[in-house]
mmCIF file of C-alpha atoms in Angstrom:
data_model
loop_
_atom_site.group_PDB
_atom_site.id
_atom_site.type_symbol
_atom_site.label_atom_id
_atom_site.label_comp_id
_atom_site.label_asym_id
_atom_site.label_seq_id
_atom_site.Cartn_x
_atom_site.Cartn_y
_atom_site.Cartn_z
ATOM 1 C CA MET Z 12 1.244 52.477 22.260
ATOM 2 C CA LYS Z 13 2.767 52.389 18.725
ATOM 3 C CA SER Z 14 5.348 49.786 17.304
ATOM 4 C CA ARG Z 15 8.470 50.956 16.219
ATOM 5 C CA ARG Z 16 7.073 49.472 12.933
ATOM 6 C CA THR Z 17 3.785 51.501 12.600
ATOM 7 C CA ALA Z 18 6.002 54.847 13.549
ATOM 8 C CA LYS Z 19 8.281 53.902 10.485
ATOM 9 C CA VAL Z 20 5.313 52.972 8.242
ATOM 10 C CA ALA Z 21 3.449 56.464 9.196
ATOM 11 C CA GLU Z 22 6.660 58.453 8.548
ATOM 12 C CA ALA Z 23 7.138 56.867 5.144
ATOM 13 C CA ILE Z 24 3.397 57.132 4.153
ATOM 14 C CA ARG Z 25 3.845 60.802 5.518
ATOM 15 C CA GLN Z 26 7.011 61.719 3.033
ATOM 16 C CA VAL Z 27 5.363 59.736 0.130
ATOM 17 C CA VAL Z 28 1.667 61.252 0.697
ATOM 18 C CA SER Z 29 3.659 64.765 1.248
ATOM 19 C CA SER Z 30 6.185 64.677 -2.111
ATOM 20 C CA ALA Z 31 3.081 63.371 -3.997
ATOM 21 C CA ILE Z 32 1.170 66.489 -3.314
ATOM 22 C CA LEU Z 33 3.937 69.027 -3.824
ATOM 23 C CA ILE Z 34 5.269 67.803 -7.032
ATOM 24 C CA GLU Z 35 2.831 65.253 -8.714
ATOM 25 C CA LEU Z 36 -0.660 66.352 -7.658
ATOM 26 C CA ARG Z 37 -2.096 68.467 -10.390
ATOM 27 C CA ASP Z 38 -5.384 69.276 -9.023
ATOM 28 C CA PRO Z 39 -6.272 72.515 -8.954
ATOM 29 C CA ARG Z 40 -8.387 72.601 -6.134
ATOM 30 C CA VAL Z 41 -5.381 71.048 -3.971
ATOM 31 C CA LYS Z 42 -3.901 74.414 -2.708
ATOM 32 C CA ASN Z 43 -1.626 75.559 0.312
ATOM 33 C CA VAL Z 44 -1.741 71.918 2.125
ATOM 34 C CA THR Z 45 0.622 70.624 4.156
ATOM 35 C CA VAL Z 46 1.015 67.112 5.821
ATOM 36 C CA LEU Z 47 1.401 67.029 9.384
ATOM 37 C CA ASN Z 48 1.087 63.704 10.369
ATOM 38 C CA VAL Z 49 0.044 60.111 9.728
ATOM 39 C CA ASP Z 50 -1.658 57.827 12.131
ATOM 40 C CA VAL Z 51 -1.313 54.155 11.007
ATOM 41 C CA ALA Z 52 -3.716 51.454 12.409
ATOM 42 C CA GLY Z 53 -1.846 48.670 14.184
ATOM 43 C CA ASP Z 54 -2.456 46.307 11.580
ATOM 44 C CA LEU Z 55 -1.404 48.575 8.627
ATOM 45 C CA ARG Z 56 -4.740 48.879 7.088
ATOM 46 C CA THR Z 57 -5.697 52.217 7.663
ATOM 47 C CA ALA Z 58 -4.136 55.647 7.855
ATOM 48 C CA LYS Z 59 -5.188 58.719 9.189
ATOM 49 C CA VAL Z 60 -3.683 61.802 7.142
ATOM 50 C CA TYR Z 61 -3.544 65.188 8.779
ATOM 51 C CA VAL Z 62 -3.344 67.856 6.951
ATOM 52 C CA SER Z 63 -2.979 71.529 7.523
ATOM 53 C CA ILE Z 64 -5.025 73.445 4.504
ATOM 54 C CA LEU Z 65 -4.188 77.514 4.802
ATOM 55 C CA GLY Z 66 -7.167 79.705 3.397
ATOM 56 C CA ASP Z 67 -10.576 80.546 4.574
ATOM 57 C CA GLU Z 68 -13.277 77.564 4.698
ATOM 58 C CA LYS Z 69 -14.341 77.260 1.183
ATOM 59 C CA THR Z 70 -10.810 76.297 0.010
ATOM 60 C CA GLU Z 71 -10.183 73.787 3.085
ATOM 61 C CA LEU Z 72 -13.426 71.952 1.644
ATOM 62 C CA LEU Z 73 -12.379 72.157 -1.693
ATOM 63 C CA SER Z 74 -8.626 70.900 -1.039
ATOM 64 C CA LEU Z 75 -10.049 68.279 1.308
ATOM 65 C CA LYS Z 76 -12.798 67.231 -1.767
ATOM 66 C CA GLY Z 77 -9.489 67.185 -4.093
ATOM 67 C CA LEU Z 78 -7.583 64.958 -1.744
ATOM 68 C CA ASN Z 79 -10.287 62.412 -1.421
ATOM 69 C CA ALA Z 80 -10.694 62.276 -4.756
ATOM 70 C CA ALA Z 81 -6.847 61.827 -5.132
ATOM 71 C CA ARG Z 82 -6.932 59.039 -2.626
ATOM 72 C CA GLY Z 83 -6.739 56.247 -4.957
ATOM 73 C CA TRP Z 84 -3.756 57.780 -6.741
ATOM 74 C CA LEU Z 85 -2.172 58.465 -3.590
ATOM 75 C CA GLN Z 86 -2.523 55.150 -2.362
ATOM 76 C CA SER Z 87 -0.803 53.551 -5.534
ATOM 77 C CA ARG Z 88 2.090 56.078 -4.784
ATOM 78 C CA ILE Z 89 2.476 54.424 -1.312
ATOM 79 C CA ALA Z 90 1.981 50.938 -3.097
ATOM 80 C CA ASP Z 91 4.879 51.703 -5.354
ATOM 81 C CA GLN Z 92 7.362 53.199 -2.942
ATOM 82 C CA LEU Z 93 6.884 51.219 0.116
ATOM 83 C CA GLN Z 94 7.105 47.024 0.183
ATOM 84 C CA LEU Z 95 3.963 46.629 2.141
ATOM 85 C CA ARG Z 96 1.785 43.501 1.993
ATOM 86 C CA LEU Z 97 -1.347 45.597 2.194
ATOM 87 C CA THR Z 98 -1.716 49.271 1.039
ATOM 88 C CA PRO Z 99 -3.364 51.457 3.895
ATOM 89 C CA VAL Z 100 -6.367 53.065 2.994
ATOM 90 C CA LEU Z 101 -6.082 56.685 3.444
ATOM 91 C CA THR Z 102 -8.433 58.939 5.460
ATOM 92 C CA PHE Z 103 -7.694 63.008 5.142
ATOM 93 C CA LEU Z 104 -8.566 64.857 8.054
ATOM 94 C CA VAL Z 105 -8.051 68.533 8.811
ATOM 95 C CA ASP Z 106 -5.674 69.291 11.657
ATOM 96 C CA GLY Z 107 -6.639 73.123 12.831
ATOM 97 C CA GLY Z 108 -3.533 73.361 15.140
ATOM 98 C CA VAL Z 109 -1.758 75.681 12.549
ATOM 99 C CA LYS Z 110 -4.945 77.974 11.804
ATOM 100 C CA LYS Z 111 -5.456 78.149 15.600
ATOM 101 C CA SER Z 112 -2.081 79.524 16.192
ATOM 102 C CA ILE Z 113 -1.776 81.506 13.526
ATOM 103 C CA GLU Z 114 -5.179 83.256 15.125
ATOM 104 C CA VAL Z 115 -3.683 83.668 18.288
ATOM 105 C CA SER Z 116 -0.527 85.153 17.026
ATOM 106 C CA ARG Z 117 -2.382 87.542 14.832
ATOM 107 C CA ARG Z 118 -4.738 88.555 18.213
ATOM 108 C CA LEU Z 119 -2.081 88.927 20.254
ATOM 109 C CA HIS Z 120 -0.171 91.435 17.735
ATOM 110 C CA GLU Z 121 -3.564 93.364 17.644
ATOM 111 C CA LEU Z 122 -3.513 93.627 21.339
ATOM 112 C CA GLY Z 123 -0.341 95.283 21.035
ATOM 113 C CA PHE Z 124 2.187 92.157 22.235
ATOM 114 C CA SER Z 125 4.805 91.352 20.082
ATOM 115 C CA ASP Z 126 7.954 88.971 19.810
ATOM 116 C CA GLU Z 127 10.425 91.352 20.884
ATOM 117 C CA ASP Z 128 8.024 92.009 24.041
ATOM 118 C CA GLU Z 129 7.927 88.558 24.601
ATOM 119 C CA ALA Z 130 11.673 87.936 24.298
ATOM 120 C CA SER Z 131 12.679 91.021 26.591
ATOM 121 C CA SER Z 132 9.917 89.473 28.968
ATOM 122 C CA PHE Z 133 11.890 86.201 29.067
ATOM 123 C CA GLU Z 134 15.594 88.312 29.228
ATOM 124 C CA SER Z 135 14.450 90.061 32.699
ATOM 125 C CA THR Z 136 15.467 88.220 35.927
ATOM 126 C CA ASP Z 137 14.051 85.150 35.323
ATOM 127 C CA ASP Z 138 17.633 83.598 35.382
ATOM 128 C CA PRO Z 139 17.630 81.819 39.066
ATOM 129 C CA GLU Z 140 21.208 82.821 39.149
ATOM 130 C CA GLU Z 141 20.205 86.542 39.286
ATOM 131 C CA LEU Z 142 17.559 86.180 41.410
ATOM 132 C CA ASP Z 143 19.824 84.374 43.986
ATOM 133 C CA ASP Z 144 22.424 87.156 43.441
ATOM 134 C CA GLU Z 145 19.917 90.020 44.055
ATOM 135 C CA ALA Z 146 18.382 87.933 47.383
ATOM 136 C CA HIS Z 147 22.082 87.410 48.589
ATOM 137 C CA SER Z 148 22.987 91.273 48.307
ATOM 138 C CA SER Z 149 19.941 92.368 49.919
ATOM 139 C CA GLN Z 150 20.396 90.120 52.958
ATOM 140 C CA THR Z 151 24.153 90.981 53.031
ATOM 141 C CA ASP Z 152 23.043 94.868 52.760
ATOM 142 C CA GLU Z 153 21.066 94.416 56.007
ATOM 143 C CA ASN Z 154 23.862 92.759 58.005
ATOM 144 C CA ASP Z 155 25.831 95.212 57.292
ATOM 145 C CA GLN Z 156 24.133 98.002 58.448
ATOM 146 C CA THR Z 157 25.182 99.205 62.027
ATOM 147 C CA PRO Z 158 22.563 99.928 64.753
ATOM 148 C CA GLU Z 159 22.352 103.695 65.673
ATOM 149 C CA ILE Z 160 22.879 104.137 69.430
#
């Protein structure tokens, strides 16, 4: 379980690293990188930075090499902006979740599913009140019928 302090430090590191990559980092290898999450160890000595890199595997590997090459500079940016006794050692890990969701969306689109189909299926009789009204009206219809003699 994360303490409140480690959660705050993790979020601060995520903000510093994200803005440094976006605005200040001039490495041409680092392209289309998004910092998703940071996990900080309880002793604040290490931090795992989860990134999403859009592109093919070659682009992903180049960007990861660029991030690892800039690790010391990024750690110095963290040290400059955060008041910590020790600056955590950064480890960059690729989180494939975004890439997987894009792939699933693409495949669903190829199969003929679209966002409109999904929205209309949710708008159908999934409303519990509508289902209750339909069930109630069918029961009253059965009771209203008079038996034939």
